[in-house]
PDB file of C-alpha atoms in Angstrom:
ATOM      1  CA  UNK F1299     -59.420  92.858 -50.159  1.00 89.00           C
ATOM      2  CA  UNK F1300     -56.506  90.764 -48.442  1.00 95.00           C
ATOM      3  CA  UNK F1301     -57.544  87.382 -46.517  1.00 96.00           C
ATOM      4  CA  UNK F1302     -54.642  85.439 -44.363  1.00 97.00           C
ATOM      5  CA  UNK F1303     -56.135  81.878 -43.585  1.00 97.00           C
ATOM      6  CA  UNK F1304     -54.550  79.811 -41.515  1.00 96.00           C
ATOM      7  CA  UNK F1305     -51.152  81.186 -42.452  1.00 97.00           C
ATOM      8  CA  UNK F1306     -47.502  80.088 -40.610  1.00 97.00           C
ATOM      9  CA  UNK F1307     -44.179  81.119 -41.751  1.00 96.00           C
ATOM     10  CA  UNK F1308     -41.096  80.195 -39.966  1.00 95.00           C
ATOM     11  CA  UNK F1309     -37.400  80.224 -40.431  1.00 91.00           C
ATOM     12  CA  UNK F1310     -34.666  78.065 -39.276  1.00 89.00           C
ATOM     13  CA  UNK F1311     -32.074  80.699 -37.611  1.00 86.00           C
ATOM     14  CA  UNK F1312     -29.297  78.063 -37.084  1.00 87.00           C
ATOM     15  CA  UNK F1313     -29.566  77.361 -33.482  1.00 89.00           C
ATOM     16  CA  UNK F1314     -33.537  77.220 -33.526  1.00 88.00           C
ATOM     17  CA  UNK F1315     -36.977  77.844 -35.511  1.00 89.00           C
ATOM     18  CA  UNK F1316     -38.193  81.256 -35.036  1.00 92.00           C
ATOM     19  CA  UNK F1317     -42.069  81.471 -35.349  1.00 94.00           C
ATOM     20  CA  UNK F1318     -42.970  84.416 -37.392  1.00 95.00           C
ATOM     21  CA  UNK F1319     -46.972  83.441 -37.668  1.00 96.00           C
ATOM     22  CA  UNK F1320     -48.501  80.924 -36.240  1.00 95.00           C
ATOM     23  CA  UNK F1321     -51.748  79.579 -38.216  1.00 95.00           C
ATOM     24  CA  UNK F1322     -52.765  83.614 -38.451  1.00 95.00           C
ATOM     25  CA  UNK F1323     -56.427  84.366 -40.317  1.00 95.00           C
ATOM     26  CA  UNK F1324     -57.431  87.913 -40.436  1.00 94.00           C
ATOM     27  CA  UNK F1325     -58.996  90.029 -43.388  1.00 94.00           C
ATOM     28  CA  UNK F1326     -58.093  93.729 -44.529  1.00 94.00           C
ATOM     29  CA  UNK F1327     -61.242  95.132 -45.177  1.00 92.00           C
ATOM     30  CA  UNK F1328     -61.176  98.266 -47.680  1.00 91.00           C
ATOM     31  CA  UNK F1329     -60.984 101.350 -45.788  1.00 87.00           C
ATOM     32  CA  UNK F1330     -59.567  99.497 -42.763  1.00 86.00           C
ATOM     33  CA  UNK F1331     -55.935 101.265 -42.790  1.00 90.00           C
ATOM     34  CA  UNK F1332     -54.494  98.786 -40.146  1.00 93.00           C
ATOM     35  CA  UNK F1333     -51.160  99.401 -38.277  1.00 93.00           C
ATOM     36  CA  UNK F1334     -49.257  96.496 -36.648  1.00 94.00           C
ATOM     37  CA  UNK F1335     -46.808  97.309 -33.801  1.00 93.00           C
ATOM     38  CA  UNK F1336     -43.893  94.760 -33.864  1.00 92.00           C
ATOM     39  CA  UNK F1337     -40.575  94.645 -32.374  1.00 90.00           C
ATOM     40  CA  UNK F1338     -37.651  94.555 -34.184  1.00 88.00           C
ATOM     41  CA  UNK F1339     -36.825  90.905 -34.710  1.00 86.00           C
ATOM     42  CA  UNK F1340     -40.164  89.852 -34.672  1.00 89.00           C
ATOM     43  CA  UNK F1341     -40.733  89.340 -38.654  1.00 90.00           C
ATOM     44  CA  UNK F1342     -42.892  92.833 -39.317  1.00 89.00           C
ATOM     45  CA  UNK F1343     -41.361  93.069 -42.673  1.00 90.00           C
ATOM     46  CA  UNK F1344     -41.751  89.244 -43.690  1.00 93.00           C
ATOM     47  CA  UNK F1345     -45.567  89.648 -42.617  1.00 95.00           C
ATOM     48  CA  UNK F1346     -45.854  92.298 -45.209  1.00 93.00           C
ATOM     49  CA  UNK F1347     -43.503  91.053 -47.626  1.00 93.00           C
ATOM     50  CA  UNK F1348     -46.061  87.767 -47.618  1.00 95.00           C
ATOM     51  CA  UNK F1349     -49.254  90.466 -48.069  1.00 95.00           C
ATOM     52  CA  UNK F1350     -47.311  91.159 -51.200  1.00 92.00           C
ATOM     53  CA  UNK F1351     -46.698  88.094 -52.398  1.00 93.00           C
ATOM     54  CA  UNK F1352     -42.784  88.643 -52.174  1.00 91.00           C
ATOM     55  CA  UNK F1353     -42.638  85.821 -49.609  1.00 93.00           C
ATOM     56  CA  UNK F1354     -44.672  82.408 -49.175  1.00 95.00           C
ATOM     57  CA  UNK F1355     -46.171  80.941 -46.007  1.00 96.00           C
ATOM     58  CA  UNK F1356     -45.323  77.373 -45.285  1.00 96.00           C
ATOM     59  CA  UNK F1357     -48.939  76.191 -44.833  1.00 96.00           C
ATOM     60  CA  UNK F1358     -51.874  78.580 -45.401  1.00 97.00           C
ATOM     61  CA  UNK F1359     -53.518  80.626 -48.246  1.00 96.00           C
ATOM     62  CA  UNK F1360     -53.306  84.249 -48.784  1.00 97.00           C
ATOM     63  CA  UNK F1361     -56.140  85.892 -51.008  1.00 96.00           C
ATOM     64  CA  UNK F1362     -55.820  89.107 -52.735  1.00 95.00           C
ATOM     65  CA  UNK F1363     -59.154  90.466 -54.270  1.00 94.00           C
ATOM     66  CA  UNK F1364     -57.365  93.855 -55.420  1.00 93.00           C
ATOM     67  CA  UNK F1365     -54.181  95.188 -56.178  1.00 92.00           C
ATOM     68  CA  UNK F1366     -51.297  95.388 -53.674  1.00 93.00           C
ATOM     69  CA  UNK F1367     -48.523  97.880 -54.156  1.00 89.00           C
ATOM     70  CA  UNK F1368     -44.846  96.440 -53.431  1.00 85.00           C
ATOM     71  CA  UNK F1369     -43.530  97.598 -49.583  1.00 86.00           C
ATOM     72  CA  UNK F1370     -42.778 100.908 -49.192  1.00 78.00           C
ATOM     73  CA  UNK F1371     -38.777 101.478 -49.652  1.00 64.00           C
ATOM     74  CA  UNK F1372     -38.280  97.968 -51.413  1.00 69.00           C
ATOM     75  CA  UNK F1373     -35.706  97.847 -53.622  1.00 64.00           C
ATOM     76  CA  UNK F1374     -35.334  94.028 -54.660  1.00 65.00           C
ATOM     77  CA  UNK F1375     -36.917  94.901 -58.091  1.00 71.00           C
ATOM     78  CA  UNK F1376     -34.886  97.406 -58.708  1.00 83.00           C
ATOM     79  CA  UNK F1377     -31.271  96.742 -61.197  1.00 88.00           C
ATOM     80  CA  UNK F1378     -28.459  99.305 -59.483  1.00 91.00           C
ATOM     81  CA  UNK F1379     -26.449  98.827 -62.958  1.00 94.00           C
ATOM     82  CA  UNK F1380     -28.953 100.442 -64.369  1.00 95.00           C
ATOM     83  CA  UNK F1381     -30.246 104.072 -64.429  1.00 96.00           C
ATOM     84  CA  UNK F1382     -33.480 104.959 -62.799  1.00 95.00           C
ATOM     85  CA  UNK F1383     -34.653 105.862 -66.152  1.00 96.00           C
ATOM     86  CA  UNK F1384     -34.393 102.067 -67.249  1.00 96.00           C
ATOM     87  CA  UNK F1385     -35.669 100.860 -63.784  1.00 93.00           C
ATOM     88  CA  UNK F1386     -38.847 102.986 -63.867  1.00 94.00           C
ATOM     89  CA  UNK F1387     -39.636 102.196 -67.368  1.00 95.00           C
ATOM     90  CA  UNK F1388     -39.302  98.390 -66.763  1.00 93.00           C
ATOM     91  CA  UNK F1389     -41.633  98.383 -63.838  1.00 90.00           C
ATOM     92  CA  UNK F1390     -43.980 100.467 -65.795  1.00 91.00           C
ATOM     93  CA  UNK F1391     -44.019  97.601 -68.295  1.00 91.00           C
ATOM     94  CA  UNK F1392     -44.363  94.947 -65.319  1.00 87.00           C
ATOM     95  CA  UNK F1393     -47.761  96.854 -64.526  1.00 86.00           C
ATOM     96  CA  UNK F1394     -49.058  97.693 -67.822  1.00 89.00           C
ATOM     97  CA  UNK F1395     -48.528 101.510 -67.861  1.00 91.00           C
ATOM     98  CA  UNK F1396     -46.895 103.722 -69.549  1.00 95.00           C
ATOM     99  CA  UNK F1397     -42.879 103.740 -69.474  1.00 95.00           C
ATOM    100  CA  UNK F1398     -43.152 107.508 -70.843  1.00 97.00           C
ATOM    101  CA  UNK F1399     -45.929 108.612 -67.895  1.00 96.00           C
ATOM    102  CA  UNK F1400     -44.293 106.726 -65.078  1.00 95.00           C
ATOM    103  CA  UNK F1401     -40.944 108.248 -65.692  1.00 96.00           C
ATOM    104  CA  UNK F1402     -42.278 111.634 -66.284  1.00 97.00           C
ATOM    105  CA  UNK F1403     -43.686 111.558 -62.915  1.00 96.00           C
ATOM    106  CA  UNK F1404     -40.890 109.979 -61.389  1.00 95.00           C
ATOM    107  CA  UNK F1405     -38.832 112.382 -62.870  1.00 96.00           C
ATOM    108  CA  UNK F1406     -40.862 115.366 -61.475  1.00 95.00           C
ATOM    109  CA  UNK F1407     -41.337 114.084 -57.914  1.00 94.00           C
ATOM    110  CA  UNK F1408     -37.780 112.905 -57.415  1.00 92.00           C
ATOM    111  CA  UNK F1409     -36.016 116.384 -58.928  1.00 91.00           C
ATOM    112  CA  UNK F1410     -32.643 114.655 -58.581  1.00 92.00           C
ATOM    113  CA  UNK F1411     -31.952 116.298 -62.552  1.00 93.00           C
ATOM    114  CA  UNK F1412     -29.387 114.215 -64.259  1.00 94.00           C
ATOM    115  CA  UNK F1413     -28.571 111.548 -61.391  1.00 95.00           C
ATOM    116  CA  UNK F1414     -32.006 109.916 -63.062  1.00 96.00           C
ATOM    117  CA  UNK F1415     -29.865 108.983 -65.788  1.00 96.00           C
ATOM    118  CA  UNK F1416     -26.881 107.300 -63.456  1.00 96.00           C
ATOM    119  CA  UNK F1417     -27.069 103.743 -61.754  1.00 96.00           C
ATOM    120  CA  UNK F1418     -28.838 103.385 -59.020  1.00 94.00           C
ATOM    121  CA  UNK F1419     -25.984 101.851 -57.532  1.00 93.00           C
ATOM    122  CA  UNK F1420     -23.591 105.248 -57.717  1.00 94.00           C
ATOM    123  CA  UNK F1421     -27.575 106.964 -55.734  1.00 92.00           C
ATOM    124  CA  UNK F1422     -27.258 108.287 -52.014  1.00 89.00           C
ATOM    125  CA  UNK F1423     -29.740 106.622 -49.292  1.00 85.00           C
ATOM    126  CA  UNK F1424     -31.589 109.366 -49.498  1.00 85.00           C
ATOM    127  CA  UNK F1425     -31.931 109.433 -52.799  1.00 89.00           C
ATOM    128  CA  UNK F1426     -32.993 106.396 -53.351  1.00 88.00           C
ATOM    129  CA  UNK F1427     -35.532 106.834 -50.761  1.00 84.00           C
ATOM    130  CA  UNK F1428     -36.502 109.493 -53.025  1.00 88.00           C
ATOM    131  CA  UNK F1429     -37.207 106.853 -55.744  1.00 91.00           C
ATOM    132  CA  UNK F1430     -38.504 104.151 -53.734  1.00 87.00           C
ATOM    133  CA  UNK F1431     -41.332 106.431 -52.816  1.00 87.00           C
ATOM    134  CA  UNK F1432     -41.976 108.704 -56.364  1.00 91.00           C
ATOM    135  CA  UNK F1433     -42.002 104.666 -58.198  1.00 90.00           C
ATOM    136  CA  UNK F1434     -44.767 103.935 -55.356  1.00 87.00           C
ATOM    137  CA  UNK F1435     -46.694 106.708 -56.077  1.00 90.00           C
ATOM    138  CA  UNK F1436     -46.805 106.727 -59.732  1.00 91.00           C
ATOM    139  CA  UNK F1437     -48.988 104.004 -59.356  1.00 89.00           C
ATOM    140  CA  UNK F1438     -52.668 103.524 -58.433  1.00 88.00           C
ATOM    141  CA  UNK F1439     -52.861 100.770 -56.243  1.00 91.00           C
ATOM    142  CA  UNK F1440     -55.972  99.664 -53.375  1.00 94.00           C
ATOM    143  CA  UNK F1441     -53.930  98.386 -51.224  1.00 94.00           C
ATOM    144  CA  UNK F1442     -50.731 100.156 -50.467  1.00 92.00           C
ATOM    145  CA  UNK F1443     -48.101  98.635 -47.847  1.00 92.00           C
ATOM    146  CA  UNK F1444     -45.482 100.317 -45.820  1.00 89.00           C
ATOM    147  CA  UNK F1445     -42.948  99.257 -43.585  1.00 84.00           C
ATOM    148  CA  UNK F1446     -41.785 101.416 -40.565  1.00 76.00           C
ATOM    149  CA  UNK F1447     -43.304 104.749 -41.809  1.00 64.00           C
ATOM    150  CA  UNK F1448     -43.050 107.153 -44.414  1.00 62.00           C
ATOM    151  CA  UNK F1449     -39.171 107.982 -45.768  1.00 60.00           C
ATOM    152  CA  UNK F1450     -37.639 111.462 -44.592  1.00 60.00           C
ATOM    153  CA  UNK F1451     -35.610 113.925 -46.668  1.00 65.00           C
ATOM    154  CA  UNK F1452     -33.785 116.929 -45.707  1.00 67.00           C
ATOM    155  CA  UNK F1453     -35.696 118.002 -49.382  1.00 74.00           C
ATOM    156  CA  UNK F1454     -38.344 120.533 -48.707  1.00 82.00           C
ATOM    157  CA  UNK F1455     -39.524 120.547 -51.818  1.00 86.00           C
ATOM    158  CA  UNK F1456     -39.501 116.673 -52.350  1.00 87.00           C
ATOM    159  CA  UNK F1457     -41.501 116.852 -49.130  1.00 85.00           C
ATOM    160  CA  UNK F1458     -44.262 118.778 -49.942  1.00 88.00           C
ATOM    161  CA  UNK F1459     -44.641 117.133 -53.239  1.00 90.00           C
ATOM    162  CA  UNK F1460     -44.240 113.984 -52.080  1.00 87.00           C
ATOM    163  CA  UNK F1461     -46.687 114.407 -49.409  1.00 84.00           C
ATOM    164  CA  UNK F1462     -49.430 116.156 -51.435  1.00 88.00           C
ATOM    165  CA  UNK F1463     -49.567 113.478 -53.846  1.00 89.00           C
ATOM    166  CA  UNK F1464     -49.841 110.827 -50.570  1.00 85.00           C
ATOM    167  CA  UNK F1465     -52.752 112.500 -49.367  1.00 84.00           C
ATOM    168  CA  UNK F1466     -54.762 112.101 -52.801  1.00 87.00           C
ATOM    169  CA  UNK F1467     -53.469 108.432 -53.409  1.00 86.00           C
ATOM    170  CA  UNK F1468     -54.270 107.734 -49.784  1.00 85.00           C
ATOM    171  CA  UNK F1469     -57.848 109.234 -49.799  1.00 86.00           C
ATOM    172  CA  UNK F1470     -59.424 106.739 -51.935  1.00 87.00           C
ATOM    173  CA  UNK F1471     -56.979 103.615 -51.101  1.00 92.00           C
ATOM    174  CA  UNK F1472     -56.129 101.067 -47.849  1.00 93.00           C
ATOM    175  CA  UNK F1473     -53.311 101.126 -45.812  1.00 92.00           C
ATOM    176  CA  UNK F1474     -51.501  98.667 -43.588  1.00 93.00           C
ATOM    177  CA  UNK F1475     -48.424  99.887 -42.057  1.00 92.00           C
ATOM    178  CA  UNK F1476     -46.349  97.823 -39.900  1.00 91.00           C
ATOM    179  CA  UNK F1477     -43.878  99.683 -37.229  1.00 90.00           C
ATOM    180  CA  UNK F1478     -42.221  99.540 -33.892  1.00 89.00           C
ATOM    181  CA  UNK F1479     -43.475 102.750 -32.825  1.00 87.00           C
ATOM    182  CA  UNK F1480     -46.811 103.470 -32.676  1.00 87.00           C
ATOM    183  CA  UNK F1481     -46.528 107.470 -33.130  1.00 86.00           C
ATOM    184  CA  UNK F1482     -46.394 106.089 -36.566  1.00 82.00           C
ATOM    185  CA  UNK F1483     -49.098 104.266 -37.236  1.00 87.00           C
ATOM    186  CA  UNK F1484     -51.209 107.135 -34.932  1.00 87.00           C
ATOM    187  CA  UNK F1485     -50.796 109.313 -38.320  1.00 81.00           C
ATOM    188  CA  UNK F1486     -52.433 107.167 -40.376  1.00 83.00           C
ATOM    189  CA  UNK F1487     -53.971 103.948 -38.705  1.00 86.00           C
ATOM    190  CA  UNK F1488     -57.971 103.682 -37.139  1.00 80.00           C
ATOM    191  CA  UNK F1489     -57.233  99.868 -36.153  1.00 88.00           C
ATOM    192  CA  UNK F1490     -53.929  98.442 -35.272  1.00 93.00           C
ATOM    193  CA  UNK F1491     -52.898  94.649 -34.228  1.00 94.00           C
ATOM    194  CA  UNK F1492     -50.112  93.671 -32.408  1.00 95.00           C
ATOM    195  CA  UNK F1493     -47.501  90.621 -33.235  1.00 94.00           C
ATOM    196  CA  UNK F1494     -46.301  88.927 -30.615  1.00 92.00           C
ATOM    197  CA  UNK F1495     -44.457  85.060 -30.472  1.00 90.00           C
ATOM    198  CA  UNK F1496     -46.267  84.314 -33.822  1.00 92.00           C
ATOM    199  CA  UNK F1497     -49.442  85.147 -33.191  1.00 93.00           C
ATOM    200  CA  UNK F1498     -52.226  88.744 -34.105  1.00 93.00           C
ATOM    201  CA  UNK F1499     -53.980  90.060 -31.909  1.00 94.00           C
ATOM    202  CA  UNK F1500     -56.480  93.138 -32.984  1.00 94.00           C
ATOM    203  CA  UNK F1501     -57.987  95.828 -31.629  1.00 94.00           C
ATOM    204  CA  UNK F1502     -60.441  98.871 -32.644  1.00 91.00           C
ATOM    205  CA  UNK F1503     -58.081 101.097 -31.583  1.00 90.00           C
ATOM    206  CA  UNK F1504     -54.400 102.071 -31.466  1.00 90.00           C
ATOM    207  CA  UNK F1505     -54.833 102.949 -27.821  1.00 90.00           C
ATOM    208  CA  UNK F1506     -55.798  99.578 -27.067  1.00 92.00           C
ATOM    209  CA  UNK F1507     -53.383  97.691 -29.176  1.00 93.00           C
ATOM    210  CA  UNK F1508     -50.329 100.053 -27.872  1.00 90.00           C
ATOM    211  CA  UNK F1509     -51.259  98.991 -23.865  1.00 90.00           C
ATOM    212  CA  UNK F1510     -50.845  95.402 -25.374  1.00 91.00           C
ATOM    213  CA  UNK F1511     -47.416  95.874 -27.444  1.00 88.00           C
ATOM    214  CA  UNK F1512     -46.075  97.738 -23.984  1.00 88.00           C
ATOM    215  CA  UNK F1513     -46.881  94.967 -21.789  1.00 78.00           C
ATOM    216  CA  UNK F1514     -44.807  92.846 -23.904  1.00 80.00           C
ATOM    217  CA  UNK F1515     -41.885  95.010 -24.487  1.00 71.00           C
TER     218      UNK F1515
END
């Protein structure tokens, strides 16, 4: 599904060059639903920005032999001028589907009435959480990637709704979930790798990769 071969990405902080991966080559297999523990700081979120082709590696090719949903709680396609009415329709468009059936569903899942038709911009955190997620969902993708868990609301409603429609998406789909805390990736996760000073290392189980991740903590 996903193939990292010899990938490295680094950045220049401004005082040195901090290794994010170095020459990393691993495959996410369908079915696998693989959680990475990571500190904070360590680049979690640029490894799975690159798995969705938001970021480049500096050296290295990254295959994708399905589709990849965008990172859970990414916003960076999103306009906050406009309403969520013209963002969801647009990104339907980007992915071929129907403006009218995305935002219908989008509609229904978020239930945030006639804020859909304000700015994003004007939107509380939590409601744009509330987005983020019913955007996600409205789409059917192989591969879906989340960073740091599934987003809470105080919403009740929005939670059983939201997770409902999670548990059908994520029954025929692949996961990989990166996280700091690996009560997090135990929800959802049969194999889990750990990051640590640029390189992957993998394991069978979360059990094994958490005795790892604490060791380096």
């Amino acid at each position: 599904m996903l193939q990292f071969e010899n990938v490295s990405k680094s950045f220049w902080t401004g005082v040195q060059r901090k290794v994010i991966l170095d020459g990393a080559s691993f495959e996410v297999r369908e079915g696998m639903n693989l959680g990475i523990l990571a500190k904070n700081g360590t680049g979690k979120t640029t490894v799975i920005n690159m798995m969705a082709g938001l970021e480049k590696p500096d050296d290295g090719k990254i295959t994708r032999n399905c589709s990849v949903s965008f990172p859970l709680g990414f916003m960076g396609g999103l306009n906050t001028k406009h309403s969520a009415t013209e963002n969801v329709r647009y990104i339907a468009a980007l992915y071929s589907l129907d403006p009218d059936e995305v935002e219908a569903f989008c509609r229904w899942l978020c239930d945030i009435e006639e804020y859909f038709d304000m700015p994003i911009g004007t939107f509380s955190q939590g409601m744009r959480s509330r987005l983020a997620l019913s955007l996600m969902l409205a789409m059917n993708f192989d591969l879906y990637l989340i960073d740091e868990g599934m987003p809470s609301t105080t919403d009740v409603g929005f939670n059983r709704r939201a997770g409902s429609v999670m548990r059908e998406r994520f029954e025929s789909s692949t996961l990989v979930i990166v996280s700091h805390q690996a009560d997090i990736l135990a929800k959802f996760c049969r194999s889990a790798a750990v990051l640590h000073d640029g390189k992957l290392y993998f394991f069978d189980t979360l059990e094994e990769a958490k005795e790892l991740y604490d060791y380096t903590s």
